[in-house]
Amino acid sequence: MTEYTHGTERDQHSPPGDGSTKPDKSHLERARATATILGRRGVAGALERTRIALARPTASDIATMVLTLLVCLVVGGSLIGARLAAVATAGGVVAALTAILLASPNPAVRAVGGALAVPTSVMVTAPIVVAWAFAFGIAGFGPFAAVTVWALIFAALAGTLVSWDKLGDGGARKAATGATLAALGVIGVVVVRVLPEAGVRERARDAVVDVGALALEFVVDPNQSMAALSFFGLTIAVALALGFTSRYLPFERLVPPDRRDALSNAVAGVGSGCSLVIRGSIVLGLVAVFVPVVVDQFEEIPVTPLELETEVPAPLGALLADLLTSGALRYLLLGLLGVLVLAAFGEWVRRALRRGLAGVLARVCAPMAGGVVLALGLAYAVADPAIEATLESLIVQLEPQSLAELLLEFPTFGLVAALIIVALGMLSSLLGTVSTLRTIRVLPPRAIGAALAAVGVFALAISLAIIGRPETAIWTAASAFVIWDIGEYADGIRAELGREAATMRAELVHAAGSVVTGAIIALGTVGLYRWVASDIPLIDRRLAAAALATGLVTLALVAWVLRK
């Protein structure tokens, strides 16, 4: 007892710098406890945010989601195989749930969303890469298979978000921004990690110069095969930037109050014009890709300016070729794009300073931090010699050669992190496409999820009709109508009565009526097709398209009558 007391007194009177480790252990334990609490709060907040975003989905919401996913799995599986269809559908569903977290105003929830964006981007990237391989003929069945994969991803994404009210209110745009911020965070960490390497520093300058020159050449002076797509892509980028900047900048402060109405009308006119330009560019880009598939005169995919000049009657062919290859016009568009981006960034900085820089930085850095933590963990976990050998075999095929030499100097961790950055970029582009479709007014202001899901399912119907399966195409088109009708009704219920209203019976009656109506019209269209096609081969594409168009017109008329 005496020794214990003596020892205790000695410990109590010991000087603070006697080398004791007890205070260090105490600080470490408190730090771990704090980190654990913050992590639990972040996860709990993320789950709560997801629950709130999808809270109280109506019966019509659930029916729309289930029907969309069912059609994606069944029809997509018959077109591109059950495994690829399941992967594409699952990627769309997971991307939808991650988008809800990335669009949250809560920094902790955005951090969790940034972390989940890493595995989500990997799931989304796999089918997207396959779709691009299909589109450019590298593998698979051609561009229509690529359309099928894209349709499955978008339909599953929209079907899952059918009850998310913020989808058309900037939610998709904020989610795309969050994914981009997560990618930027990973880029920063990779640069800090690999820049001290002597080999990296030696080859970085040449790689940056060569990649910049290659990108500028693609935009300003592309080869024949990419001239059309690069021109339409640049046009879309400029139109998007112009439409956004015209709405974002406070031009009304520059004019007297009595002229602000005229200014608002002018800004609205600019936005409408930009929407028309974007839609026209998208249509022309699709035409450039798909015309060689159905027209024998064109052999290259996509159409080249040389083919336009030789196959299209003069002077229209020469005019189109000159437009697609004009370097001066491309430089002008590129300069305008740079000015618009700088103007929008300057306005964002001004607004951030007015709102409070600390809060803005917290929301900006949160997805970066989440993405960095999980990306680093994943990169270090999968970094092994086998993966390094596989990545090196792919890197040596890259162009320019200076970029391949630079990447070969990276450690395995850096190579895996670079792949994660590419995957996050693809996830951001996917979510940004949804926002763009709403911005250019392809999607309606209401029931955006249902409309996009119906468009995706209808794209599956088009693929079925083109490959010579018109009856299945008719049933799929009818499913698109049913998905849109039920989803639009669900949106109306939420807007007018709220989620808490007791509308189960009315929703079930409407859903059943919509399914029965779609089935009756589809049966009638199939019967009409069989009667007309009794002496005509079933593979006739024009007949399949005519039958599909007849069914769509009939469905639209029936829907209009029922609404009245």
Coordinates of C-alpha atoms in Angstrom, one line a residue:
M1 CA 0.0 0.0 0.0
T2 CA 2.9 2.3 0.9
E3 CA 4.6 1.6 -2.4
Y4 CA 1.4 2.2 -4.4
T5 CA 0.8 5.5 -2.6
H6 CA 4.4 6.5 -3.0
G7 CA 4.4 5.7 -6.7
T8 CA 1.2 7.6 -7.2
E9 CA 2.5 10.7 -5.5
R10 CA 5.7 10.5 -7.6
D11 CA 3.6 10.3 -10.7
Q12 CA 1.6 13.3 -9.6
H13 CA 4.7 15.4 -8.9
S14 CA 6.6 14.3 -12.0
P15 CA 7.4 17.2 -14.4
P16 CA 5.5 17.5 -17.6
G17 CA 8.5 16.8 -19.8
D18 CA 9.6 13.6 -18.1
G19 CA 9.0 11.5 -21.3
S20 CA 5.7 10.0 -20.1
T21 CA 3.5 8.6 -23.0
K22 CA 0.2 8.9 -21.2
P23 CA -0.7 12.3 -22.5
D24 CA 0.2 11.2 -26.1
K25 CA -2.0 8.2 -25.8
S26 CA -4.8 10.3 -24.4
H27 CA -4.7 12.7 -27.3
L28 CA -4.5 9.9 -29.8
E29 CA -7.6 8.2 -28.3
R30 CA -9.5 11.5 -28.3
A31 CA -8.6 12.1 -32.0
R32 CA -9.7 8.6 -32.9
A33 CA -13.0 9.0 -31.0
T34 CA -13.6 12.4 -32.7
A35 CA -12.9 10.9 -36.2
T36 CA -15.2 8.0 -35.4
I37 CA -18.0 10.3 -34.3
L38 CA -17.6 12.6 -37.3
G39 CA -17.6 9.6 -39.7
R40 CA -20.8 8.2 -38.1
R41 CA -22.5 11.5 -38.3
G42 CA -21.5 11.9 -41.9
V43 CA -22.8 8.4 -42.8
A44 CA -26.0 9.0 -40.8
G45 CA -26.5 12.4 -42.5
A46 CA -26.0 10.8 -45.9
L47 CA -28.6 8.1 -45.2
E48 CA -31.0 10.7 -43.8
R49 CA -30.5 12.9 -46.9
T50 CA -31.2 10.0 -49.2
R51 CA -34.2 9.0 -47.2
I52 CA -35.6 12.6 -47.3
A53 CA -34.9 12.9 -51.0
L54 CA -36.8 9.7 -51.7
A55 CA -39.1 10.0 -48.8
R56 CA -42.7 8.8 -49.1
P57 CA -42.5 7.8 -52.8
T58 CA -46.1 7.5 -54.0
A59 CA -47.4 4.2 -55.4
S60 CA -47.0 5.7 -58.9
D61 CA -43.4 6.5 -58.2
I62 CA -42.7 2.9 -57.2
A63 CA -44.6 1.6 -60.1
T64 CA -42.6 3.8 -62.5
M65 CA -39.3 2.7 -61.1
V66 CA -40.1 -1.0 -61.0
L67 CA -41.5 -1.0 -64.6
T68 CA -38.5 1.0 -65.9
L69 CA -35.9 -1.4 -64.3
L70 CA -37.9 -4.4 -65.4
V71 CA -38.0 -3.2 -69.0
C72 CA -34.3 -2.4 -68.9
L73 CA -33.3 -5.8 -67.7
V74 CA -35.6 -7.8 -70.1
V75 CA -35.4 -5.8 -73.3
G76 CA -31.8 -4.8 -72.7
G77 CA -30.8 -8.4 -72.1
S78 CA -32.4 -9.4 -75.3
L79 CA -30.4 -6.8 -77.2
I80 CA -26.9 -6.8 -75.7
G81 CA -27.0 -9.8 -73.3
A82 CA -28.2 -10.2 -69.8
R83 CA -24.9 -9.5 -68.1
L84 CA -24.1 -6.2 -69.9
A85 CA -27.7 -5.1 -69.5
A86 CA -27.6 -5.8 -65.7
V87 CA -24.3 -3.9 -65.3
A88 CA -25.6 -0.9 -67.2
T89 CA -28.8 -0.8 -65.3
A90 CA -27.1 -1.2 -61.9
G91 CA -24.7 1.6 -62.9
G92 CA -27.6 3.9 -63.5
V93 CA -29.3 3.0 -60.2
V94 CA -26.1 3.6 -58.2
A95 CA -25.3 6.8 -60.0
A96 CA -28.8 8.1 -59.1
L97 CA -28.3 7.4 -55.4
T98 CA -24.8 9.0 -55.4
A99 CA -26.2 12.1 -57.2
I100 CA -28.6 12.8 -54.3
L101 CA -25.7 13.0 -51.9
L102 CA -23.5 15.1 -54.2
A103 CA -26.3 17.6 -54.7
S104 CA -26.8 18.1 -50.9
P105 CA -26.1 21.6 -49.4
N106 CA -24.7 19.8 -46.3
P107 CA -20.8 19.6 -46.5
A108 CA -20.7 16.3 -44.5
V109 CA -23.2 14.7 -46.8
R110 CA -21.4 16.0 -49.9
A111 CA -18.2 14.4 -48.4
V112 CA -19.9 11.1 -48.2
G113 CA -21.2 11.5 -51.7
G114 CA -17.7 12.3 -52.9
A115 CA -16.4 9.1 -51.3
L116 CA -19.2 7.0 -52.9
A117 CA -18.6 8.7 -56.2
V118 CA -15.4 6.7 -56.6
P119 CA -16.9 3.2 -56.7
T120 CA -20.0 4.5 -58.4
S121 CA -17.8 6.0 -61.2
V122 CA -16.1 2.6 -61.7
M123 CA -19.5 0.9 -62.0
V124 CA -20.7 3.5 -64.5
T125 CA -17.5 3.6 -66.5
A126 CA -17.5 -0.1 -67.5
P127 CA -20.7 0.0 -69.6
I128 CA -19.8 3.5 -70.9
V129 CA -16.5 2.2 -72.3
V130 CA -18.3 -0.7 -73.9
A131 CA -20.7 1.7 -75.5
W132 CA -17.9 3.8 -77.0
A133 CA -16.3 0.7 -78.3
F134 CA -19.6 -0.3 -79.9
A135 CA -20.0 3.2 -81.4
F136 CA -16.6 3.3 -83.1
G137 CA -16.7 -0.3 -84.2
I138 CA -13.8 -1.4 -82.0
A139 CA -16.0 -4.2 -80.6
G140 CA -19.5 -5.5 -80.4
F141 CA -22.4 -4.9 -82.7
G142 CA -22.2 -1.3 -83.9
P143 CA -23.6 2.1 -83.0
F144 CA -27.1 0.8 -82.3
A145 CA -25.7 -1.4 -79.5
A146 CA -24.0 1.7 -78.1
V147 CA -27.4 3.5 -78.1
T148 CA -28.9 0.6 -76.2
V149 CA -26.2 0.8 -73.5
W150 CA -26.6 4.5 -73.1
A151 CA -30.4 4.1 -73.1
L152 CA -30.2 1.6 -70.3
I153 CA -28.0 3.8 -68.1
F154 CA -30.2 6.9 -68.5
A155 CA -33.4 5.0 -68.1
A156 CA -32.3 3.3 -64.9
L157 CA -30.9 6.7 -63.6
A158 CA -34.1 8.5 -64.3
G159 CA -36.4 5.8 -63.1
T160 CA -34.6 5.7 -59.7
L161 CA -34.9 9.5 -59.4
V162 CA -38.5 9.7 -60.5
S163 CA -39.5 10.9 -57.0
W164 CA -36.6 13.3 -56.5
D165 CA -38.0 16.8 -56.8
K166 CA -34.6 18.5 -57.2
L167 CA -33.8 16.6 -60.4
G168 CA -34.9 19.4 -62.6
D169 CA -34.2 22.2 -60.1
G170 CA -30.4 22.1 -60.4
G171 CA -29.9 18.8 -58.7
A172 CA -28.3 17.0 -61.7
R173 CA -26.0 20.0 -62.3
K174 CA -24.9 20.2 -58.6
A175 CA -24.3 16.4 -58.6
A176 CA -22.1 16.7 -61.8
T177 CA -20.2 19.5 -60.1
G178 CA -19.6 17.4 -57.0
A179 CA -18.2 14.5 -59.1
T180 CA -15.9 17.0 -60.9
L181 CA -14.7 18.3 -57.6
A182 CA -14.0 14.8 -56.4
A183 CA -11.9 14.2 -59.5
L184 CA -10.0 17.5 -59.0
G185 CA -9.2 16.5 -55.4
V186 CA -7.7 13.2 -56.6
I187 CA -5.8 15.0 -59.3
G188 CA -4.2 17.3 -56.7
V189 CA -3.1 14.4 -54.5
V190 CA -1.6 12.5 -57.4
V191 CA 0.3 15.6 -58.5
V192 CA 1.7 16.1 -55.0
R193 CA 2.6 12.4 -54.8
V194 CA 4.3 11.9 -58.1
L195 CA 5.9 15.3 -58.8
P196 CA 8.9 14.7 -56.6
E197 CA 9.8 11.8 -58.8
A198 CA 12.8 12.8 -60.9
G199 CA 11.6 10.8 -64.0
V200 CA 8.2 12.4 -63.8
R201 CA 9.6 15.9 -63.7
E202 CA 11.8 15.2 -66.7
R203 CA 9.0 14.0 -68.9
A204 CA 6.1 16.2 -67.6
R205 CA 6.9 19.2 -69.7
D206 CA 7.1 17.3 -73.0
A207 CA 3.9 15.4 -72.2
V208 CA 1.9 18.6 -71.3
V209 CA 3.1 20.3 -74.5
D210 CA 2.3 17.3 -76.7
V211 CA -1.1 16.7 -75.1
G212 CA -2.0 20.4 -75.4
A213 CA -1.0 20.4 -79.0
L214 CA -3.0 17.3 -79.7
A215 CA -6.1 18.7 -78.0
L216 CA -5.8 22.0 -79.9
E217 CA -5.4 20.0 -83.2
F218 CA -8.5 18.0 -82.4
V219 CA -10.5 21.1 -81.8
V220 CA -9.1 23.4 -84.5
D221 CA -7.6 21.1 -87.2
P222 CA -9.0 17.6 -86.8
N223 CA -8.6 14.8 -89.2
Q224 CA -11.3 13.9 -91.7
S225 CA -12.9 11.2 -89.5
M226 CA -13.4 13.5 -86.4
A227 CA -14.1 16.8 -88.2
A228 CA -17.9 16.6 -87.9
L229 CA -18.0 15.4 -84.3
S230 CA -15.4 17.9 -83.1
F231 CA -17.2 20.8 -84.8
F232 CA -20.6 19.9 -83.4
G233 CA -19.1 19.3 -79.9
L234 CA -17.4 22.7 -80.0
T235 CA -20.7 24.3 -81.1
I236 CA -22.6 22.7 -78.3
A237 CA -20.0 23.8 -75.7
V238 CA -20.1 27.4 -76.8
A239 CA -23.9 27.4 -76.9
L240 CA -24.1 26.0 -73.4
A241 CA -21.6 28.5 -72.1
L242 CA -23.4 31.4 -73.8
G243 CA -26.9 30.3 -72.5
F244 CA -25.6 29.8 -68.9
T245 CA -23.5 33.0 -68.8
S246 CA -26.4 35.1 -70.2
R247 CA -28.6 34.0 -67.3
Y248 CA -25.9 33.9 -64.7
L249 CA -24.4 37.4 -65.1
P250 CA -26.4 40.3 -63.5
F251 CA -26.9 42.3 -66.7
E252 CA -30.0 44.0 -65.2
R253 CA -27.7 46.1 -63.0
L254 CA -26.3 47.7 -66.1
V255 CA -29.6 49.2 -67.5
P256 CA -32.2 51.5 -66.0
P257 CA -35.3 50.0 -64.4
D258 CA -37.6 50.8 -67.2
R259 CA -35.5 48.8 -69.7
R260 CA -35.1 45.7 -67.6
D261 CA -38.1 43.9 -69.1
A262 CA -36.7 44.3 -72.5
L263 CA -33.4 43.0 -71.3
S264 CA -35.1 40.0 -69.7
N265 CA -36.8 39.3 -73.0
A266 CA -33.5 39.6 -74.8
V267 CA -31.8 37.2 -72.4
A268 CA -34.6 34.7 -72.8
G269 CA -34.3 35.0 -76.6
V270 CA -30.6 34.2 -76.3
G271 CA -31.3 31.2 -74.2
S272 CA -33.9 29.9 -76.7
G273 CA -31.5 30.4 -79.5
C274 CA -28.8 28.5 -77.7
S275 CA -31.2 25.7 -77.0
L276 CA -32.1 25.5 -80.7
V277 CA -28.4 25.4 -81.7
I278 CA -27.6 22.7 -79.2
R279 CA -30.5 20.5 -80.3
G280 CA -29.7 21.0 -83.9
S281 CA -26.0 20.1 -83.3
I282 CA -27.0 17.0 -81.4
V283 CA -29.3 15.9 -84.2
L284 CA -26.7 16.6 -86.9
G285 CA -24.0 14.7 -84.9
L286 CA -26.3 11.7 -84.7
V287 CA -27.0 11.9 -88.4
A288 CA -23.2 12.0 -89.1
V289 CA -22.8 8.8 -87.1
F290 CA -25.9 6.8 -88.2
V291 CA -26.2 7.9 -91.9
P292 CA -23.3 5.6 -93.0
V293 CA -25.1 2.7 -91.4
V294 CA -28.2 3.0 -93.5
V295 CA -26.9 4.8 -96.7
D296 CA -24.5 2.9 -98.9
Q297 CA -22.9 6.0 -100.4
F298 CA -21.2 6.9 -97.2
E299 CA -18.6 4.4 -95.9
E300 CA -16.8 6.3 -93.0
I301 CA -18.3 6.4 -89.5
P302 CA -18.9 9.3 -88.9
V303 CA -19.3 11.1 -92.2
T304 CA -16.2 12.9 -93.4
P305 CA -16.1 16.4 -95.1
L306 CA -14.6 14.7 -98.2
E307 CA -17.6 12.4 -98.5
L308 CA -20.0 15.3 -98.1
E309 CA -18.2 17.2 -100.8
T310 CA -18.3 14.3 -103.3
E311 CA -21.7 12.7 -102.5
V312 CA -23.9 15.7 -101.7
P313 CA -24.9 17.8 -104.7
A314 CA -23.0 21.1 -105.2
P315 CA -22.8 23.7 -103.9
L316 CA -24.3 22.3 -100.7
G317 CA -21.7 19.6 -100.3
A318 CA -18.7 22.0 -100.7
L319 CA -20.4 24.5 -98.3
L320 CA -20.9 21.9 -95.6
A321 CA -17.3 20.6 -96.0
D322 CA -15.9 24.1 -95.7
L323 CA -18.0 24.8 -92.6
L324 CA -16.8 21.7 -90.9
T325 CA -13.1 22.3 -91.7
S326 CA -12.9 26.1 -91.2
G327 CA -10.0 26.8 -88.9
A328 CA -10.9 30.5 -88.5
L329 CA -14.4 29.7 -87.3
R330 CA -13.1 27.2 -84.8
Y331 CA -10.6 29.7 -83.4
L332 CA -13.4 32.2 -83.1
L333 CA -15.7 29.7 -81.2
L334 CA -12.8 28.7 -79.0
G335 CA -12.0 32.3 -78.0
L336 CA -15.6 33.0 -77.3
L337 CA -15.8 29.9 -75.1
G338 CA -12.8 31.1 -73.1
V339 CA -14.2 34.6 -72.5
L340 CA -17.6 33.1 -71.4
V341 CA -15.9 30.7 -69.0
L342 CA -13.8 33.5 -67.4
A343 CA -16.8 35.8 -67.1
A344 CA -18.9 33.1 -65.4
F345 CA -16.0 32.2 -63.0
G346 CA -15.5 35.8 -62.1
E347 CA -19.2 36.1 -61.2
W348 CA -19.1 32.9 -59.2
V349 CA -16.2 34.3 -57.1
R350 CA -18.1 37.6 -56.5
R351 CA -21.1 35.7 -55.3
A352 CA -19.0 33.4 -53.1
L353 CA -17.4 36.4 -51.4
R354 CA -20.8 37.9 -50.7
R355 CA -22.3 34.7 -49.4
G356 CA -19.4 33.9 -47.1
L357 CA -16.2 32.4 -48.3
A358 CA -16.0 29.8 -45.5
G359 CA -19.3 28.2 -46.2
V360 CA -18.6 28.1 -49.9
L361 CA -15.2 26.6 -49.4
A362 CA -16.7 23.9 -47.1
R363 CA -19.2 22.9 -49.8
V364 CA -16.5 22.9 -52.5
C365 CA -13.8 21.0 -50.5
A366 CA -16.2 18.4 -49.0
P367 CA -16.6 16.2 -52.1
M368 CA -12.8 16.6 -52.8
A369 CA -12.0 15.3 -49.3
G370 CA -14.4 12.4 -49.6
G371 CA -13.2 11.4 -53.1
V372 CA -9.5 11.7 -52.0
V373 CA -9.9 9.4 -49.0
L374 CA -11.7 6.6 -50.8
A375 CA -9.6 7.0 -54.0
L376 CA -6.4 6.7 -52.2
G377 CA -7.5 3.7 -50.2
L378 CA -8.7 2.0 -53.4
A379 CA -5.6 2.8 -55.3
Y380 CA -3.3 1.5 -52.6
A381 CA -5.5 -1.6 -52.1
V382 CA -5.4 -2.8 -55.7
A383 CA -1.9 -1.7 -56.5
D384 CA 0.0 -5.0 -57.1
P385 CA 2.5 -6.2 -59.8
A386 CA -0.2 -8.0 -61.9
I387 CA -2.3 -4.8 -62.2
E388 CA 0.8 -2.8 -62.9
A389 CA 1.8 -5.1 -65.8
T390 CA -1.7 -4.9 -67.2
L391 CA -1.8 -1.1 -67.0
E392 CA 1.7 -0.8 -68.6
S393 CA 0.6 -2.9 -71.5
L394 CA -2.3 -0.5 -72.1
I395 CA -0.2 2.6 -71.6
V396 CA 2.4 1.8 -74.2
Q397 CA -0.3 2.0 -76.8
L398 CA -1.2 5.6 -75.9
E399 CA -0.5 8.6 -78.1
P400 CA 1.4 10.9 -77.9
Q401 CA 4.4 8.8 -76.9
S402 CA 5.6 11.4 -74.4
L403 CA 2.4 10.9 -72.4
A404 CA 3.0 7.1 -72.4
E405 CA 6.5 7.7 -71.2
L406 CA 5.3 10.0 -68.4
L407 CA 2.7 7.6 -67.2
L408 CA 5.2 4.7 -67.2
E409 CA 7.2 6.7 -64.6
F410 CA 4.2 6.8 -62.2
P411 CA 4.1 4.3 -59.4
T412 CA 1.2 1.7 -59.5
F413 CA -0.7 3.9 -57.1
G414 CA -0.6 6.8 -59.5
L415 CA -1.7 4.7 -62.5
V416 CA -4.8 3.4 -60.6
A417 CA -5.6 6.9 -59.3
A418 CA -5.4 8.1 -62.9
L419 CA -8.0 5.5 -64.0
I420 CA -10.2 6.7 -61.1
I421 CA -9.9 10.3 -62.3
V422 CA -11.1 9.2 -65.8
A423 CA -14.0 7.3 -64.2
L424 CA -15.1 10.3 -62.1
G425 CA -15.0 12.4 -65.3
M426 CA -17.3 10.0 -67.0
L427 CA -19.7 10.1 -64.0
S428 CA -19.7 13.8 -64.1
S429 CA -20.4 13.8 -67.9
L430 CA -23.3 11.4 -67.3
L431 CA -24.9 13.7 -64.7
G432 CA -24.1 16.8 -66.7
T433 CA -25.9 15.3 -69.7
V434 CA -29.1 15.1 -67.7
S435 CA -28.7 18.7 -66.7
T436 CA -28.0 19.7 -70.3
L437 CA -31.1 18.0 -71.6
R438 CA -33.2 20.0 -69.2
T439 CA -31.4 23.2 -70.0
I440 CA -32.0 22.9 -73.7
R441 CA -35.6 22.0 -73.0
V442 CA -35.5 18.5 -74.4
L443 CA -37.0 17.4 -71.1
P444 CA -40.2 19.0 -69.7
P445 CA -40.2 21.2 -66.6
R446 CA -42.3 18.6 -64.8
A447 CA -41.9 14.9 -64.4
I448 CA -38.4 15.0 -65.6
G449 CA -37.4 11.6 -64.3
A450 CA -40.4 9.9 -65.9
A451 CA -39.8 11.7 -69.2
L452 CA -36.1 10.7 -69.3
A453 CA -36.9 7.1 -68.4
A454 CA -39.6 7.0 -71.1
V455 CA -37.1 8.4 -73.6
G456 CA -34.5 5.8 -72.7
V457 CA -37.1 2.9 -73.0
F458 CA -38.2 4.4 -76.4
A459 CA -34.6 4.3 -77.6
L460 CA -34.7 0.6 -76.9
A461 CA -37.8 0.3 -79.0
I462 CA -36.0 2.1 -81.9
S463 CA -33.1 -0.3 -81.6
L464 CA -35.5 -3.3 -81.7
A465 CA -37.2 -1.9 -84.8
I466 CA -34.0 -1.3 -86.7
I467 CA -32.6 -4.8 -86.1
G468 CA -35.9 -6.3 -87.4
R469 CA -37.9 -7.1 -84.3
P470 CA -40.9 -4.9 -84.8
E471 CA -43.4 -6.7 -82.5
T472 CA -41.1 -6.5 -79.5
A473 CA -40.4 -2.8 -80.5
I474 CA -44.1 -2.1 -80.4
W475 CA -44.5 -3.6 -76.9
T476 CA -41.4 -1.7 -75.7
A477 CA -42.8 1.6 -77.1
A478 CA -46.1 1.0 -75.3
S479 CA -44.1 0.4 -72.1
A480 CA -42.4 3.8 -72.6
F481 CA -45.9 5.4 -72.9
V482 CA -47.0 3.7 -69.7
I483 CA -43.8 4.7 -67.8
W484 CA -44.3 8.4 -68.8
D485 CA -48.0 8.4 -68.0
I486 CA -47.7 6.9 -64.6
G487 CA -44.7 9.0 -63.7
E488 CA -46.4 12.2 -64.9
Y489 CA -49.4 11.4 -62.8
A490 CA -47.1 10.8 -59.7
D491 CA -45.5 14.2 -60.2
G492 CA -49.0 15.8 -60.4
I493 CA -50.0 14.1 -57.2
R494 CA -46.9 15.3 -55.3
A495 CA -47.3 18.8 -56.6
E496 CA -51.0 19.3 -55.9
L497 CA -51.7 17.1 -52.9
G498 CA -48.3 16.4 -51.3
R499 CA -46.6 13.1 -50.4
E500 CA -48.7 12.6 -47.3
A501 CA -52.0 12.5 -49.1
A502 CA -54.0 9.3 -49.1
T503 CA -54.0 8.6 -52.8
M504 CA -53.1 4.9 -53.0
R505 CA -56.5 3.9 -54.4
A506 CA -56.5 6.6 -57.1
E507 CA -53.0 5.9 -58.1
L508 CA -53.5 2.1 -58.4
V509 CA -56.6 2.7 -60.5
H510 CA -54.7 5.1 -62.8
A511 CA -51.7 2.8 -63.1
A512 CA -53.9 -0.2 -63.9
G513 CA -55.8 1.9 -66.5
S514 CA -52.6 3.0 -68.1
V515 CA -51.2 -0.5 -68.3
V516 CA -54.4 -1.8 -69.8
T517 CA -54.6 1.1 -72.3
G518 CA -51.0 0.5 -73.4
A519 CA -51.6 -3.3 -73.7
I520 CA -54.7 -2.8 -75.9
I521 CA -53.0 -0.3 -78.2
A522 CA -49.9 -2.5 -78.5
L523 CA -52.1 -5.6 -79.3
G524 CA -54.0 -3.6 -81.9
T525 CA -50.8 -2.3 -83.5
V526 CA -49.2 -5.8 -83.5
G527 CA -52.4 -7.2 -85.2
L528 CA -52.3 -4.4 -87.8
Y529 CA -48.6 -5.1 -88.4
R530 CA -49.2 -8.8 -88.9
W531 CA -52.2 -8.2 -91.3
V532 CA -50.2 -5.7 -93.4
A533 CA -47.0 -7.8 -93.3
S534 CA -48.7 -11.1 -94.4
D535 CA -46.9 -10.9 -97.8
I536 CA -43.9 -8.8 -96.8
P537 CA -40.7 -10.1 -95.2
L538 CA -40.6 -9.5 -91.5
I539 CA -37.1 -7.9 -91.7
D540 CA -38.3 -4.9 -93.7
R541 CA -37.1 -1.9 -91.7
R542 CA -39.5 0.6 -93.3
L543 CA -42.4 -1.5 -92.3
A544 CA -41.2 -1.9 -88.8
A545 CA -40.7 1.9 -88.5
A546 CA -44.2 2.5 -89.9
A547 CA -45.8 0.1 -87.5
L548 CA -43.9 1.7 -84.6
A549 CA -44.9 5.2 -85.7
T550 CA -48.6 4.1 -86.0
G551 CA -48.5 2.7 -82.5
L552 CA -47.0 5.9 -81.1
V553 CA -49.5 8.1 -82.8
T554 CA -52.3 6.0 -81.5
L555 CA -50.9 6.0 -78.0
A556 CA -50.6 9.8 -78.1
L557 CA -54.2 10.2 -79.3
V558 CA -55.5 7.9 -76.6
A559 CA -53.5 9.7 -73.9
W560 CA -54.8 13.0 -75.1
V561 CA -58.4 11.7 -75.0
L562 CA -58.0 10.3 -71.5
R563 CA -56.5 13.6 -70.3
K564 CA -59.6 15.5 -71.6

